[in-house]
Amino acid sequence: MKKKSPVSSVLLFPLIALSLTACGAPDSVMNSAEQTEESGFQEPAEAPEPVTEEELRQAIAGLGSDAEAASRKREYYEKLYAMDLFAEEDYLALAQVYAEGGNWKEQRRMLSRALRLYPCAEYAEMLSAIVVRGDETETELASLAGQIISALEQQDAAALQGLTGSPEWQDILLEGMSGIEVRTQYREGENLLQITADGLTSEIAWCGGDGRFFCFSSDGEGAMLGTAALEEGSYSGPVSVARYDREGNAVSTVQSTLSGGVCIDRILVSHQGTEYEGKLSDTGAVQEEQLKEISEKGGVIYAYDANDRSYLYKENTTVDDFRIDAAYLGLPEYTEWR
């Protein structure tokens, strides 16, 4: 039997030692990492969502003014509203949140609720100042606007009168309110429709991108329907204005040409079945013969019938001062709501 070499035994011990050292290192590192996780270096837990009235109000008070904060504020106020925990100031606060988010319809609804619960002139004025804006993406409003524009273009006063009393008008524009002036603006490309209504009176103005202008107003006693053109904010070109009684019968019509908002050249008037015509200068000054008895009363004759026996005149003015302008015809002072 051969004896084991002493060299082999000597070399074996260092290898065993190295092996033990190498196997022990990962265990110590892993234990260290586990101890680090257990020592508290963990992701902080998210705060629970506010539920009670106190929690919701505290959360609202702590919110900033960025977009995410505004969204949260709306969410928390709506929760309070659903819980029937709203105070007077909460209606105003949520209405302001809606306004800042461009949700004018909800702003108006919230203010209308505040007005019903806490009636005051200030809230009524705030409601009337709101302009609810819409476009062709809003199906119901787009449908109603299309009918209005079609009736304006066809100069159909009866159709317009019917639309202002329709359920669609009440639901979409007035939302059940009456006696409070509300404003709605509908945009379709470059065409702009603006409506003011309070349940008793209505005013409609439609300005096309090509400068065409149509308007309609009614107050329960009668209606006015007009068409003209707008050029750089001033009425110009052919103008036609018709007035109707409460039954829809035409009472009078006026046709002329506007320049800088003033009628020029001539004016044609149909009033209660009689036709009148008046001559005007290129600056709008009346060119008709003036009767002494009318002048002495402080009046100006601006149109005669075909036999020169009947005439139309304006009281309390002079030939030098009198002009038949857009306001005299009944056209509104048009401005685009911003």
Short mmCIF file of C-alpha atoms in Angstrom, two decimals:
data_model
loop_
_atom_site.label_atom_id
_atom_site.label_comp_id
_atom_site.label_asym_id
_atom_site.label_seq_id
_atom_site.Cartn_x
_atom_site.Cartn_y
_atom_site.Cartn_z
CA MET A 1 0.00 0.00 0.00
CA LYS A 2 1.35 3.40 -1.01
CA LYS A 3 1.42 6.32 1.43
CA LYS A 4 -0.40 9.62 0.64
CA SER A 5 1.83 12.41 -0.42
CA PRO A 6 2.20 15.12 2.26
CA VAL A 7 2.20 17.78 -0.46
CA SER A 8 -1.37 16.95 -1.45
CA SER A 9 -2.63 17.47 2.10
CA VAL A 10 -0.90 20.78 2.41
CA LEU A 11 -2.44 22.13 -0.79
CA LEU A 12 -5.96 21.03 0.12
CA PHE A 13 -6.40 23.21 3.19
CA PRO A 14 -5.99 26.59 1.43
CA LEU A 15 -8.54 25.58 -1.22
CA ILE A 16 -11.07 24.61 1.42
CA ALA A 17 -10.51 27.90 3.20
CA LEU A 18 -11.03 29.87 0.01
CA SER A 19 -14.20 27.98 -0.77
CA LEU A 20 -15.64 28.71 2.65
CA THR A 21 -14.82 32.38 2.36
CA ALA A 22 -16.38 32.73 -1.10
CA CYS A 23 -19.61 30.98 -0.05
CA GLY A 24 -19.98 33.13 3.04
CA ALA A 25 -19.80 36.57 1.36
CA PRO A 26 -23.22 36.56 -0.46
CA ASP A 27 -24.97 35.48 2.73
CA SER A 28 -23.64 38.49 4.63
CA VAL A 29 -24.58 40.88 1.78
CA MET A 30 -28.08 39.44 1.51
CA ASN A 31 -28.58 39.66 5.25
CA SER A 32 -27.45 43.27 5.16
CA ALA A 33 -29.97 44.09 2.38
CA GLU A 34 -32.78 42.37 4.26
CA GLN A 35 -31.91 44.31 7.39
CA THR A 36 -31.95 47.55 5.34
CA GLU A 37 -35.48 46.83 4.03
CA GLU A 38 -36.65 45.91 7.53
CA SER A 39 -35.16 49.11 8.99
CA GLY A 40 -37.88 51.38 7.41
CA PHE A 41 -36.65 52.46 3.95
CA GLN A 42 -39.96 51.64 2.23
CA GLU A 43 -42.22 53.56 -0.18
CA PRO A 44 -44.54 55.87 1.80
CA ALA A 45 -48.18 54.73 1.76
CA GLU A 46 -50.69 56.95 -0.10
CA ALA A 47 -53.03 59.00 2.10
CA PRO A 48 -56.57 57.64 2.16
CA GLU A 49 -59.21 59.46 0.11
CA PRO A 50 -61.28 61.93 2.16
CA VAL A 51 -64.73 60.59 2.95
CA THR A 52 -66.40 62.64 5.68
CA GLU A 53 -67.42 66.27 5.41
CA GLU A 54 -64.56 67.36 7.65
CA GLU A 55 -62.01 65.37 5.63
CA LEU A 56 -63.33 66.70 2.32
CA ARG A 57 -63.24 70.32 3.48
CA GLN A 58 -59.73 69.92 4.90
CA ALA A 59 -58.60 68.36 1.62
CA ILE A 60 -60.10 71.24 -0.39
CA ALA A 61 -58.41 73.81 1.84
CA GLY A 62 -55.03 72.14 1.30
CA LEU A 63 -55.19 72.02 -2.49
CA GLY A 64 -53.08 74.24 -4.72
CA SER A 65 -54.02 75.95 -7.97
CA ASP A 66 -52.62 73.63 -10.65
CA ALA A 67 -54.73 71.53 -13.03
CA GLU A 68 -54.60 68.40 -10.89
CA ALA A 69 -55.62 70.37 -7.81
CA ALA A 70 -58.54 71.89 -9.72
CA SER A 71 -59.71 68.43 -10.75
CA ARG A 72 -59.50 67.22 -7.16
CA LYS A 73 -61.32 70.30 -5.91
CA ARG A 74 -64.15 69.68 -8.34
CA GLU A 75 -64.33 66.02 -7.29
CA TYR A 76 -64.46 66.87 -3.57
CA TYR A 77 -67.05 69.62 -3.97
CA GLU A 78 -69.24 67.31 -6.06
CA LYS A 79 -69.01 64.70 -3.29
CA LEU A 80 -70.17 67.29 -0.75
CA TYR A 81 -73.01 68.26 -3.08
CA ALA A 82 -74.07 64.62 -3.50
CA MET A 83 -74.05 64.28 0.30
CA ASP A 84 -76.38 67.30 0.56
CA LEU A 85 -73.79 69.18 2.62
CA PHE A 86 -73.54 72.34 0.51
CA ALA A 87 -73.56 75.79 2.09
CA GLU A 88 -74.24 78.99 0.13
CA GLU A 89 -70.54 79.70 -0.45
CA ASP A 90 -70.02 76.15 -1.77
CA TYR A 91 -72.33 76.79 -4.74
CA LEU A 92 -70.27 79.83 -5.68
CA ALA A 93 -66.97 78.01 -5.17
CA LEU A 94 -67.95 75.06 -7.37
CA ALA A 95 -69.35 77.43 -10.01
CA GLN A 96 -65.95 79.12 -10.09
CA VAL A 97 -64.18 75.77 -10.45
CA TYR A 98 -66.42 74.97 -13.44
CA ALA A 99 -65.71 78.39 -14.97
CA GLU A 100 -61.94 77.97 -14.64
CA GLY A 101 -62.25 74.61 -16.38
CA GLY A 102 -64.25 76.10 -19.28
CA ASN A 103 -67.44 74.26 -18.27
CA TRP A 104 -69.76 77.26 -18.53
CA LYS A 105 -72.95 75.22 -18.70
CA GLU A 106 -72.26 73.59 -15.32
CA GLN A 107 -71.21 76.98 -13.96
CA ARG A 108 -74.59 78.40 -14.96
CA ARG A 109 -76.46 75.43 -13.50
CA MET A 110 -74.69 75.76 -10.16
CA LEU A 111 -75.33 79.51 -9.97
CA SER A 112 -78.98 79.00 -10.90
CA ARG A 113 -79.32 76.62 -7.95
CA ALA A 114 -77.71 79.18 -5.69
CA LEU A 115 -80.14 81.83 -6.94
CA ARG A 116 -83.15 79.63 -6.30
CA LEU A 117 -82.00 78.90 -2.74
CA TYR A 118 -80.59 82.33 -1.92
CA PRO A 119 -82.38 84.88 -4.18
CA CYS A 120 -80.46 88.12 -4.71
CA ALA A 121 -79.73 90.58 -7.51
CA GLU A 122 -76.00 89.81 -7.39
CA TYR A 123 -76.49 86.15 -8.29
CA ALA A 124 -78.93 87.08 -11.06
CA GLU A 125 -76.34 89.45 -12.54
CA MET A 126 -73.65 86.78 -12.30
CA LEU A 127 -75.90 84.35 -14.16
CA SER A 128 -76.63 86.86 -16.91
CA ALA A 129 -72.91 87.55 -17.38
CA ILE A 130 -72.13 83.91 -18.19
CA VAL A 131 -71.79 83.00 -21.87
CA VAL A 132 -72.33 79.30 -22.50
CA ARG A 133 -70.25 78.46 -25.58
CA GLY A 134 -70.82 75.51 -27.88
CA ASP A 135 -70.06 74.19 -31.34
CA GLU A 136 -71.11 71.49 -33.81
CA THR A 137 -69.77 68.75 -31.52
CA GLU A 138 -72.76 69.31 -29.21
CA THR A 139 -75.53 67.46 -31.00
CA GLU A 140 -78.62 69.01 -29.39
CA LEU A 141 -77.36 72.59 -29.55
CA ALA A 142 -76.10 72.10 -33.11
CA SER A 143 -79.53 70.82 -34.20
CA LEU A 144 -81.35 73.80 -32.67
CA ALA A 145 -78.78 76.26 -34.07
CA GLY A 146 -79.19 74.75 -37.53
CA GLN A 147 -82.95 75.33 -37.42
CA ILE A 148 -82.47 78.92 -36.25
CA ILE A 149 -79.92 79.74 -38.95
CA SER A 150 -82.10 78.18 -41.65
CA ALA A 151 -85.13 80.25 -40.56
CA LEU A 152 -82.99 83.43 -40.47
CA GLU A 153 -81.67 82.85 -43.98
CA GLN A 154 -85.19 82.24 -45.27
CA GLN A 155 -86.48 85.30 -43.37
CA ASP A 156 -89.14 83.08 -41.79
CA ALA A 157 -90.39 85.01 -38.77
CA ALA A 158 -93.13 82.47 -38.01
CA ALA A 159 -90.61 79.63 -37.78
CA LEU A 160 -88.36 81.69 -35.50
CA GLN A 161 -91.31 82.60 -33.30
CA GLY A 162 -92.15 78.91 -33.03
CA LEU A 163 -88.57 77.95 -32.15
CA THR A 164 -88.35 80.49 -29.30
CA GLY A 165 -91.35 78.84 -27.67
CA SER A 166 -90.34 75.25 -28.33
CA PRO A 167 -89.40 72.66 -25.66
CA GLU A 168 -85.91 72.47 -27.22
CA TRP A 169 -85.44 76.19 -26.67
CA GLN A 170 -86.54 75.88 -23.05
CA ASP A 171 -84.41 72.83 -22.29
CA ILE A 172 -81.21 73.61 -24.20
CA LEU A 173 -80.95 77.38 -23.79
CA LEU A 174 -82.99 78.30 -20.72
CA GLU A 175 -82.62 75.02 -18.81
CA GLY A 176 -85.95 75.63 -17.11
CA MET A 177 -85.12 79.17 -15.98
CA SER A 178 -87.47 82.10 -16.54
CA GLY A 179 -87.05 85.78 -15.83
CA ILE A 180 -83.24 85.49 -15.81
CA GLU A 181 -81.37 86.57 -18.92
CA VAL A 182 -79.09 83.83 -20.23
CA ARG A 183 -76.63 84.01 -23.09
CA THR A 184 -75.53 81.24 -25.45
CA GLN A 185 -72.92 81.43 -28.19
CA TYR A 186 -72.70 78.81 -30.94
CA ARG A 187 -69.75 78.71 -33.33
CA GLU A 188 -69.60 76.80 -36.59
CA GLY A 189 -66.35 77.54 -38.36
CA GLU A 190 -66.31 81.30 -38.94
CA ASN A 191 -70.08 81.61 -38.45
CA LEU A 192 -71.24 82.86 -35.07
CA LEU A 193 -74.70 82.65 -33.51
CA GLN A 194 -75.44 84.59 -30.30
CA ILE A 195 -78.69 84.21 -28.37
CA THR A 196 -80.02 86.16 -25.40
CA ALA A 197 -83.23 84.93 -23.77
CA ASP A 198 -85.10 85.15 -20.49
CA GLY A 199 -88.23 83.15 -21.19
CA LEU A 200 -90.22 86.26 -22.15
CA THR A 201 -87.95 88.01 -24.63
CA SER A 202 -85.47 86.66 -27.15
CA GLU A 203 -82.68 88.25 -29.18
CA ILE A 204 -80.81 86.35 -31.88
CA ALA A 205 -77.84 87.58 -33.91
CA TRP A 206 -76.09 85.52 -36.55
CA CYS A 207 -72.94 86.77 -38.24
CA GLY A 208 -71.57 84.73 -41.11
CA GLY A 209 -67.91 84.48 -41.91
CA ASP A 210 -68.67 86.23 -45.21
CA GLY A 211 -70.03 89.31 -43.41
CA ARG A 212 -73.73 88.49 -43.77
CA PHE A 213 -75.74 89.46 -40.70
CA PHE A 214 -79.19 88.36 -39.57
CA CYS A 215 -81.08 89.29 -36.42
CA PHE A 216 -84.39 88.50 -34.76
CA SER A 217 -86.03 89.72 -31.57
CA SER A 218 -89.39 89.10 -29.92
CA ASP A 219 -91.02 90.23 -26.70
CA GLY A 220 -94.46 88.65 -26.64
CA GLU A 221 -96.06 91.72 -28.22
CA GLY A 222 -94.35 91.47 -31.58
CA ALA A 223 -91.16 90.61 -33.40
CA MET A 224 -88.47 92.13 -35.60
CA LEU A 225 -86.48 90.37 -38.31
CA GLY A 226 -83.55 92.04 -40.05
CA THR A 227 -80.74 91.36 -42.46
CA ALA A 228 -77.70 93.46 -43.36
CA ALA A 229 -73.95 93.13 -43.75
CA LEU A 230 -71.12 93.87 -41.34
CA GLU A 231 -67.89 95.41 -42.51
CA GLU A 232 -65.20 95.99 -39.89
CA GLY A 233 -67.84 96.14 -37.19
CA SER A 234 -70.08 98.62 -39.01
CA TYR A 235 -73.30 97.95 -40.89
CA SER A 236 -73.06 98.44 -44.64
CA GLY A 237 -74.70 97.34 -47.88
CA PRO A 238 -78.35 96.39 -48.46
CA VAL A 239 -80.53 96.32 -45.35
CA SER A 240 -84.03 94.99 -44.75
CA VAL A 241 -86.02 95.16 -41.52
CA ALA A 242 -89.52 93.78 -40.98
CA ARG A 243 -91.81 94.10 -37.96
CA TYR A 244 -94.64 91.77 -36.99
CA ASP A 245 -97.52 91.86 -34.53
CA ARG A 246 -98.06 89.18 -31.91
CA GLU A 247 -100.10 87.11 -34.38
CA GLY A 248 -97.24 87.14 -36.88
CA ASN A 249 -98.76 89.61 -39.34
CA ALA A 250 -96.32 91.98 -41.06
CA VAL A 251 -96.80 95.55 -39.81
CA SER A 252 -93.99 97.30 -41.65
CA THR A 253 -90.90 96.67 -43.73
CA VAL A 254 -87.97 98.96 -44.48
CA GLN A 255 -85.38 98.60 -47.22
CA SER A 256 -82.38 100.79 -47.89
CA THR A 257 -78.60 100.81 -48.25
CA LEU A 258 -76.32 101.35 -45.28
CA SER A 259 -72.94 103.05 -45.34
CA GLY A 260 -71.08 103.42 -42.09
CA GLY A 261 -74.27 102.45 -40.27
CA VAL A 262 -76.39 105.19 -41.94
CA CYS A 263 -79.05 104.81 -44.69
CA ILE A 264 -78.09 106.56 -47.94
CA ASP A 265 -79.56 107.22 -51.42
CA ARG A 266 -83.16 106.22 -50.72
CA ILE A 267 -85.42 104.39 -48.33
CA LEU A 268 -88.48 102.26 -49.12
CA VAL A 269 -91.09 101.73 -46.42
CA SER A 270 -94.22 99.61 -46.39
CA HIS A 271 -96.40 100.56 -43.45
CA GLN A 272 -99.90 99.23 -42.81
CA GLY A 273 -100.45 98.52 -46.49
CA THR A 274 -99.11 101.83 -47.85
CA GLU A 275 -95.84 102.16 -49.76
CA TYR A 276 -93.54 105.13 -49.05
CA GLU A 277 -90.27 106.27 -50.61
CA GLY A 278 -87.76 108.82 -49.42
CA LYS A 279 -84.70 110.37 -51.05
CA LEU A 280 -81.47 110.58 -49.06
CA SER A 281 -78.08 112.08 -49.79
CA ASP A 282 -74.86 110.05 -49.87
CA THR A 283 -74.33 111.14 -46.26
CA GLY A 284 -77.83 110.15 -45.20
CA ALA A 285 -79.38 113.62 -45.07
CA VAL A 286 -83.11 113.80 -45.92
CA GLN A 287 -83.76 115.27 -49.39
CA GLU A 288 -87.57 115.44 -49.22
CA GLU A 289 -89.64 118.60 -49.22
CA GLN A 290 -90.55 119.68 -45.69
CA LEU A 291 -94.04 120.90 -44.84
CA LYS A 292 -94.25 124.02 -42.72
CA GLU A 293 -96.70 122.58 -40.21
CA ILE A 294 -94.39 119.63 -39.54
CA SER A 295 -91.27 121.77 -39.29
CA GLU A 296 -93.00 124.07 -36.81
CA LYS A 297 -93.73 121.03 -34.65
CA GLY A 298 -90.07 120.09 -34.72
CA GLY A 299 -90.47 117.19 -37.12
CA VAL A 300 -88.73 115.99 -40.29
CA ILE A 301 -90.54 114.27 -43.18
CA TYR A 302 -88.38 111.52 -44.66
CA ALA A 303 -90.74 109.63 -47.02
CA TYR A 304 -93.94 110.20 -49.05
CA ASP A 305 -96.44 107.84 -50.60
CA ALA A 306 -96.85 107.63 -54.39
CA ASN A 307 -99.40 110.51 -54.41
CA ASP A 308 -97.47 112.74 -52.01
CA ARG A 309 -100.53 112.87 -49.81
CA SER A 310 -99.30 110.75 -46.94
CA TYR A 311 -95.89 110.88 -45.36
CA LEU A 312 -93.69 109.52 -42.61
CA TYR A 313 -91.86 111.84 -40.26
CA LYS A 314 -89.66 111.89 -37.16
CA GLU A 315 -90.46 114.17 -34.25
CA ASN A 316 -88.12 116.32 -32.16
CA THR A 317 -85.29 116.68 -34.65
CA THR A 318 -84.10 118.83 -37.55
CA VAL A 319 -83.13 118.16 -41.17
CA ASP A 320 -79.50 118.88 -40.33
CA ASP A 321 -79.42 116.44 -37.44
CA PHE A 322 -81.69 113.61 -38.51
CA ARG A 323 -80.19 110.46 -39.97
CA ILE A 324 -81.84 107.09 -40.43
CA ASP A 325 -79.19 104.89 -38.87
CA ALA A 326 -79.00 101.22 -37.91
CA ALA A 327 -80.35 101.91 -34.41
CA TYR A 328 -83.36 103.79 -35.83
CA LEU A 329 -84.13 100.77 -38.02
CA GLY A 330 -83.93 98.49 -34.99
CA LEU A 331 -80.67 96.67 -35.75
CA PRO A 332 -78.76 95.74 -32.59
CA GLU A 333 -75.37 97.13 -31.67
CA TYR A 334 -73.44 93.98 -32.49
CA THR A 335 -70.34 92.82 -30.62
CA GLU A 336 -68.88 89.36 -30.37
CA TRP A 337 -69.04 88.07 -26.80
CA ARG A 338 -65.64 87.29 -25.36
#
